Every structure is written in C-alpha cells, then in structure tokens.
C-alpha cells in the first residue's frame, strides 16, 4: 500500500494552547479522504501544516514521499500538491484564464504543457463560460470553479480542499462535489478535504474525526455508521395500545411523538424481520438508515472514543 500522506505524532502549539495534540494517520494514494471536526477542532491548522504554510511544533509528516521541513523538500511538496482554501487566492482584476495561466507559469510549465493542462482543467471545471470574465465579477460558485482550476493547473498528486462547498447553493455544491469525486476517480488523484456537510463525507474512502486537536474516530463511512449510528423504524399502529403491547412484549425500546413510534434496530435486516411479525397492526412504517450526521452528532456528544493520537 502506498501512502500519499503520513502523519506521526503531529503537534501544533499556539502559545500555551495545543491546537493539534499529537495526531497520527495515513492517507492512501488515490483516496478520497475526509477530515471532519467541529469548529476549532484543528482541521485548518493541520491542513496548513501539511501544505507547508504553517510550521509544526513537533511530529513527522511525509507528503508524496517527501519529509516535511527537511532541506529542499517543502518546495518539492508544494509542486506536488494543489490547495483550495476558504479564502480565494485569485486576482480579482484578472480574468479567470489569466489567473490560471499565470499560476501555471509559476510552476515553470512549458507553453505546450500549460496549454494541455489548461484544457484539462477547463473541461473538468467547465470554464468555457467564465474564462474571459474578471474573477472579481464572478458569483460564489463560479469563483469556486476557478479556485479549483487554479489548484489543478500543474496536475498535482494531492488536492487539499478546506471546506470547498461551504456557502454555495445546493445545485452548485452538487456540481463542485461531483467534479471533485470525478477527478479523484478518473485521475487517481488523492483528495484531502474538510467539510461540514456530512453527506459529502459519506462518499469518502476514509474519514477522520477530530475533536479538540485529537483524533476521536476514524475508518470508512460504513464502519463509522455501524459503530456510531443506528437504523430506526418509524411505526404508526392501527391500535396504539396493541402497538405498545407488542413493542413491550418484544423488549423493544421506543419513543413516541404524535402517534409515530421510533424504534431502534440493529440493522435494516432486523427491521425486516420485525416488520413481518407486526405487519397486520401497522397503518404505516418507514425504515430510516443511520447517517453520517448521526455519526458526527454521536461522536461530538461523547468523550474521546478511539483515540488514534497521543500527546
Ligand atoms: P473551523 O471548522 O472553524 O475552520 P478548525 O477545525 O479548522 O475550525 P483551527 O482553525 O485549526 O480549527 O483552530 C484550532 C484551534 O487553534 C482553535 O482553538 C483556534 O482558536 C486556535 N488557533 C488557530 N489559529 C491560531 C493562531 N494563529 N493563534 C492562536 N490560536 C489559533
């Protein structure tokens, strides 16, 4: 297995405060990796360190095989990554095309390579309709497309995205997200992203949840859902009294709200078995799958769970 990113015991201290408290993790090459956490958990601090923009306090980081902070390595790391931060880095007075070409030139790309790469990013990000417009005149969603294109112009091996879809309308969010997934799948590029939208994290290959500078959970979305979320049945009975009796007889714990009974089940298969038994008493039912939202809320509500970090 090849790792695009290796992080060992990473710490970052601001004065007396540790924003990142000795976290360790690896990101497989070509993976879509989601880095989650509530506000202030240390996500941006970690990303900035991995992208060579912020000095770590201690620990070891390797990006695309280069050890961070070893001589000449940070320049190599910067060449091999693309970064999209929450704040844009493009020049408002230049057109989208001028911005992206200018960026490509800073990597020393030949004219032919630059033209080829521009064609590549333009087709992925659908730049045709905005490339001649000044960046400062674009909408939030259009700016985001240009930001991502700029980060990709040198065809990096890893793309870092810090909340790429925050503030976008649902349709634009979906476009940006689909583009990121498509890029990752078709080019085998490693994508490292932070997001507050849990449904985006559900598509990741690997998820890490950070809380107050520590890793409190990690794994695939399926693993996290199985561990921290649960499926539920929402049941409406023809006869409320009989329904309650049946739930109690079967030792099922439940809550009731406006005649709808919520019953926790181990799995959707478990729900099916139960539904077959109670079918004749039911006026309606729904089986609700555990979501990444549930995972996040559960993890945030409890203390440290699986601590992959150390101080
Ligand atoms: P958000 O989701 O709000 O972007 P985050 O998970 O990215 O949050 P960070 O921005 O990395 O969190 O901040 C982690 C902690 O470090 C916070 O307590 C923050 O106040 C603190 N912090 C960040 N930057 C600095 C700084 N330059 N000086 C002092 N403390 C800082």
Coordinates of C-alpha atoms and ligand atoms in Angstrom, one line a residue:
X1 CA 0.0 0.0 0.0
X2 CA 1.4 3.4 -0.9
X3 CA 0.6 6.4 1.3
X4 CA 0.3 9.9 -0.2
X5 CA 0.3 11.4 3.3
X6 CA 1.9 10.0 6.5
X7 CA 1.5 11.9 9.8
X8 CA 3.1 10.8 13.0
X9 CA 2.5 12.4 16.4
X10 CA 1.8 15.8 14.9
X11 CA 1.5 18.7 17.3
X12 CA 0.9 22.4 16.9
X13 CA 1.1 24.8 19.8
X14 CA 0.0 28.4 19.8
X15 CA 1.5 29.9 22.9
X16 CA 0.2 27.7 25.7
X17 CA -2.6 26.2 23.7
X18 CA -2.2 23.0 21.7
X19 CA -4.4 23.2 18.6
X20 CA -3.2 19.8 17.4
X21 CA -2.4 17.3 20.1
X22 CA -0.2 14.5 18.6
X23 CA -2.3 13.1 15.8
X24 CA -1.2 10.2 13.6
X25 CA -2.8 8.9 10.4
X26 CA -2.0 7.8 6.9
X27 CA -3.8 8.6 3.7
X28 CA -3.7 6.0 0.9
X29 CA -2.6 7.2 -2.6
X30 CA -5.7 7.9 -4.7
X31 CA -8.1 8.0 -1.8
X32 CA -10.8 10.5 -1.1
X33 CA -10.1 11.4 2.5
X34 CA -12.5 13.4 4.7
X35 CA -11.2 15.3 7.7
X36 CA -14.0 16.2 10.0
X37 CA -14.5 18.1 13.2
X38 CA -16.4 20.8 14.9
X39 CA -15.3 24.5 14.7
X40 CA -11.9 24.9 16.3
X41 CA -11.0 21.2 16.2
X42 CA -7.7 21.8 14.4
X43 CA -8.6 20.9 10.8
X44 CA -7.3 24.1 9.2
X45 CA -4.2 24.1 11.3
X46 CA -3.4 20.5 10.2
X47 CA -4.1 21.3 6.6
X48 CA -1.9 24.4 6.7
X49 CA 0.9 22.3 8.2
X50 CA 0.6 19.6 5.5
X51 CA 0.6 22.2 2.8
X52 CA 3.9 23.8 4.2
X53 CA 2.2 27.0 5.1
X54 CA 2.5 26.7 8.8
X55 CA 5.4 25.4 10.9
X56 CA 4.6 22.3 13.1
X57 CA 5.6 22.3 16.7
X58 CA 6.7 18.6 16.6
X59 CA 6.0 15.3 14.8
X60 CA 6.8 13.8 11.4
X61 CA 4.9 14.5 8.2
X62 CA 5.6 12.9 4.8
X63 CA 3.8 14.2 1.7
X64 CA 4.2 12.3 -1.6
X65 CA 7.4 10.7 -0.2
X66 CA 9.0 14.0 0.9
X67 CA 9.6 14.5 4.6
X68 CA 8.2 17.9 5.6
X69 CA 10.7 20.6 6.7
X70 CA 13.7 18.6 5.5
X71 CA 16.0 20.6 3.2
X72 CA 14.6 21.5 -0.2
X73 CA 11.6 19.2 0.5
X74 CA 9.0 21.8 1.1
X75 CA 9.5 23.2 -2.4
X76 CA 9.0 19.7 -3.8
X77 CA 5.9 19.2 -1.7
X78 CA 4.4 22.5 -2.9
X79 CA 5.0 21.4 -6.5
X80 CA 3.2 18.1 -5.9
X81 CA 0.1 19.5 -4.2
X82 CA -2.8 21.7 -5.1
X83 CA -4.7 23.7 -2.4
X84 CA -8.1 25.4 -2.3
X85 CA -8.6 27.4 0.9
X86 CA -11.7 29.0 2.1
X87 CA -10.4 32.4 1.1
X88 CA -9.6 32.8 -2.5
X89 CA -6.1 33.5 -3.8
X90 CA -7.0 34.7 -7.3
X91 CA -6.6 38.2 -8.5
X92 CA -9.9 40.0 -8.8
X93 CA -8.8 42.2 -11.6
X94 CA -7.6 39.4 -13.9
X95 CA -9.7 37.1 -16.0
X96 CA -10.1 33.5 -14.9
X97 CA -7.9 32.4 -17.7
X98 CA -5.2 34.9 -17.0
X99 CA -5.2 33.9 -13.3
X100 CA -4.9 30.2 -14.1
X101 CA -2.3 30.6 -16.8
X102 CA -0.3 33.0 -14.5
X103 CA -0.4 30.3 -11.8
X104 CA 0.7 27.6 -14.3
X105 CA 3.8 29.7 -15.3
X106 CA 4.9 29.9 -11.7
X107 CA 5.4 26.1 -11.9
X108 CA 7.7 26.6 -14.9
X109 CA 5.4 24.6 -17.2
X110 CA 6.3 24.7 -20.9
X111 CA 3.9 26.5 -23.2
X112 CA 2.7 23.2 -24.6
X113 CA 2.3 21.6 -21.2
X114 CA 0.4 24.7 -19.9
X115 CA -2.0 24.6 -22.9
X116 CA -2.6 20.9 -22.3
X117 CA -3.2 21.3 -18.6
X118 CA -5.4 24.3 -19.1
X119 CA -7.5 22.2 -21.5
X120 CA -7.7 19.5 -18.8
X121 CA -8.8 21.8 -16.0
X122 CA -11.2 23.8 -18.3
X123 CA -13.1 20.7 -19.3
X124 CA -13.4 19.4 -15.8
X125 CA -14.5 22.7 -14.3
X126 CA -16.5 23.8 -17.3
X127 CA -14.6 27.1 -17.6
X128 CA -15.7 28.0 -21.1
X129 CA -18.4 30.4 -19.9
X130 CA -16.3 32.2 -17.3
X131 CA -12.7 32.1 -18.6
X132 CA -12.8 35.6 -20.1
X133 CA -14.5 37.2 -17.2
X134 CA -12.7 39.1 -14.5
X135 CA -12.5 36.9 -11.3
X136 CA -13.9 39.8 -9.2
X137 CA -17.2 39.8 -11.1
X138 CA -18.0 36.1 -10.6
X139 CA -20.6 34.6 -8.4
X140 CA -19.5 32.4 -5.4
X141 CA -20.0 29.2 -7.3
X142 CA -18.1 30.4 -10.4
X143 CA -15.3 31.6 -8.2
X144 CA -15.1 28.2 -6.6
X145 CA -14.7 26.5 -10.0
X146 CA -11.9 28.9 -10.9
X147 CA -10.2 28.3 -7.5
X148 CA -10.2 24.6 -8.0
X149 CA -8.9 25.0 -11.6
X150 CA -6.1 27.2 -10.3
X151 CA -5.2 24.5 -7.8
X152 CA -5.1 21.8 -10.5
X153 CA -3.2 23.6 -13.3
X154 CA 0.1 21.8 -12.5
X155 CA -1.7 18.4 -12.2
X156 CA -0.9 17.8 -8.6
X157 CA -0.8 14.4 -7.0
X158 CA -2.8 15.6 -4.0
X159 CA -5.6 18.1 -3.9
X160 CA -6.3 19.7 -0.5
X161 CA -9.7 21.4 -0.1
X162 CA -10.7 23.3 3.0
X163 CA -14.5 23.3 3.1
X164 CA -14.8 23.5 -0.7
X165 CA -18.6 23.7 -0.8
X166 CA -19.3 26.0 2.2
X167 CA -21.6 28.9 1.2
X168 CA -22.6 27.5 -2.1
X169 CA -26.2 27.0 -3.2
X170 CA -27.3 23.3 -3.3
X171 CA -27.0 23.0 -7.1
X172 CA -23.5 24.5 -7.3
X173 CA -22.5 22.5 -4.2
X174 CA -23.5 19.3 -6.0
X175 CA -21.6 20.3 -9.2
X176 CA -18.4 21.1 -7.3
X177 CA -18.7 17.9 -5.3
X178 CA -19.4 15.7 -8.4
X179 CA -16.4 17.3 -10.1
X180 CA -14.2 16.5 -7.1
X181 CA -15.3 12.9 -7.0
X182 CA -15.0 12.5 -10.8
X183 CA -11.4 13.9 -10.7
X184 CA -10.4 11.6 -7.9
X185 CA -11.9 8.5 -9.6
X186 CA -10.7 9.3 -13.1
X187 CA -7.2 10.6 -12.4
X188 CA -6.4 8.6 -9.2
X189 CA -5.5 11.9 -7.5
X190 CA -5.5 11.9 -3.7
X191 CA -8.1 14.3 -2.3
X192 CA -7.9 15.5 1.2
X193 CA -10.9 17.6 2.3
X194 CA -12.5 19.1 5.2
X195 CA -16.3 19.6 5.1
X196 CA -19.2 20.4 7.4
X197 CA -21.6 18.5 5.1
X198 CA -21.8 15.0 6.4
X199 CA -23.3 13.6 3.2
X200 CA -20.1 14.5 1.4
X201 CA -18.1 12.6 4.0
X202 CA -20.3 9.6 3.3
X203 CA -18.6 9.2 -0.1
X204 CA -15.1 9.3 1.2
X205 CA -12.9 6.2 1.4
X206 CA -11.6 7.1 4.8
X207 CA -12.8 9.5 7.4
X208 CA -11.1 11.0 10.4
X209 CA -13.0 12.9 13.1
X210 CA -11.0 15.4 15.1
X211 CA -12.1 16.9 18.4
X212 CA -10.2 19.5 20.3
X213 CA -7.0 18.6 18.5
X214 CA -7.3 14.8 18.9
X215 CA -8.5 12.0 16.6
X216 CA -11.6 10.6 18.2
X217 CA -12.8 8.3 15.4
X218 CA -11.6 7.0 12.1
X219 CA -12.5 4.5 9.5
X220 CA -14.6 4.1 6.4
X221 CA -18.1 5.7 6.4
X222 CA -19.7 2.2 6.7
X223 CA -17.6 1.4 9.7
X224 CA -18.4 4.7 11.4
X225 CA -22.1 4.3 10.6
X226 CA -22.1 0.8 12.0
X227 CA -20.2 1.9 15.1
X228 CA -21.8 5.3 15.9
X229 CA -25.1 5.4 14.2
X230 CA -28.1 3.1 14.1
X231 CA -31.1 2.4 11.9
X232 CA -34.6 3.2 13.1
X233 CA -38.1 2.2 12.3
X234 CA -40.9 4.8 12.4
X235 CA -44.1 2.9 13.0
X236 CA -47.8 4.0 13.1
X237 CA -50.2 1.4 14.5
X238 CA -53.9 0.9 13.8
X239 CA -54.4 0.5 17.5
X240 CA -51.9 2.4 19.7
X241 CA -52.5 0.2 22.8
X242 CA -51.8 -3.0 20.9
X243 CA -48.8 -1.5 19.3
X244 CA -47.2 -0.5 22.6
X245 CA -48.0 -4.0 24.0
X246 CA -46.3 -5.6 21.0
X247 CA -43.2 -3.4 21.4
X248 CA -43.0 -4.2 25.1
X249 CA -43.6 -7.9 24.6
X250 CA -40.6 -7.9 22.1
X251 CA -38.5 -5.9 24.5
X252 CA -38.0 -3.1 22.0
X253 CA -37.3 0.3 23.5
X254 CA -39.1 3.2 21.7
X255 CA -40.1 6.8 21.8
X256 CA -43.4 8.2 20.7
X257 CA -44.2 11.5 19.1
X258 CA -47.6 12.4 17.7
X259 CA -48.5 8.7 17.3
X260 CA -45.3 7.9 15.5
X261 CA -43.2 5.3 17.3
X262 CA -39.4 5.4 16.8
X263 CA -37.8 2.1 17.4
X264 CA -34.0 1.5 17.3
X265 CA -33.0 -1.6 15.3
X266 CA -29.6 -3.4 14.8
X267 CA -29.8 -3.3 11.1
X268 CA -32.3 -3.0 8.2
X269 CA -32.5 -6.8 8.1
X270 CA -33.5 -6.8 11.7
X271 CA -36.2 -4.2 10.8
X272 CA -37.5 -6.5 8.1
X273 CA -37.9 -9.4 10.5
X274 CA -39.8 -7.3 13.0
X275 CA -42.0 -5.7 10.3
X276 CA -43.0 -9.1 9.0
X277 CA -44.2 -10.0 12.6
X278 CA -46.2 -6.9 13.1
X279 CA -47.4 -6.3 9.6
X280 CA -51.1 -6.7 10.4
X281 CA -51.0 -4.0 13.2
X282 CA -49.3 -1.4 11.0
X283 CA -51.0 1.6 9.4
X284 CA -47.7 2.8 8.0
X285 CA -43.9 2.4 8.5
X286 CA -40.6 3.8 7.5
X287 CA -37.1 2.3 7.9
X288 CA -34.6 5.1 8.4
X289 CA -30.9 4.4 7.8
X290 CA -28.3 5.8 10.2
X291 CA -26.4 8.7 8.5
X292 CA -23.1 10.4 8.8
X293 CA -24.9 13.2 10.5
X294 CA -25.9 10.7 13.3
X295 CA -22.2 9.6 13.5
X296 CA -21.0 13.1 13.8
X297 CA -23.6 14.1 16.4
X298 CA -22.9 10.9 18.4
X299 CA -19.1 11.4 18.4
X300 CA -19.4 15.1 19.3
X301 CA -21.7 14.3 22.2
X302 CA -19.4 11.8 23.8
X303 CA -15.8 11.9 25.1
X304 CA -12.8 10.6 23.2
X305 CA -13.7 7.2 21.6
X306 CA -11.0 5.6 19.6
X307 CA -8.0 7.8 20.2
X308 CA -5.5 7.4 17.4
X309 CA -3.5 10.2 18.9
X310 CA -1.0 10.6 21.6
X311 CA 0.5 13.6 23.4
Ligands
LIG1 P1 -13.2 25.6 11.6 O1 -14.0 24.5 11.3 O2 -13.9 26.7 12.4 O3 -12.4 26.2 10.5 P2 -10.8 24.2 12.6 O4 -11.1 22.8 12.9 O5 -10.2 24.4 11.2 O6 -12.1 25.1 12.7 P3 -8.5 25.6 13.5 O7 -8.7 26.8 12.7 O8 -7.4 24.7 13.1 O9 -9.8 24.8 13.7 O10 -8.2 26.1 15.0 C1 -7.9 25.1 16.0 C2 -7.6 25.9 17.3 O11 -6.4 26.7 17.2 C3 -8.7 26.8 17.7 O12 -8.8 26.8 19.1 C4 -8.2 28.2 17.3 O13 -8.7 29.2 18.1 C5 -6.7 28.0 17.5 N1 -5.9 28.9 16.6 C6 -6.0 28.8 15.2 N2 -5.1 29.7 14.7 C7 -4.5 30.3 15.7 C8 -3.5 31.3 15.9 N3 -2.9 31.9 14.8 N4 -3.1 31.7 17.1 C9 -3.7 31.2 18.2 N5 -4.6 30.2 18.2 C10 -5.0 29.8 17.0

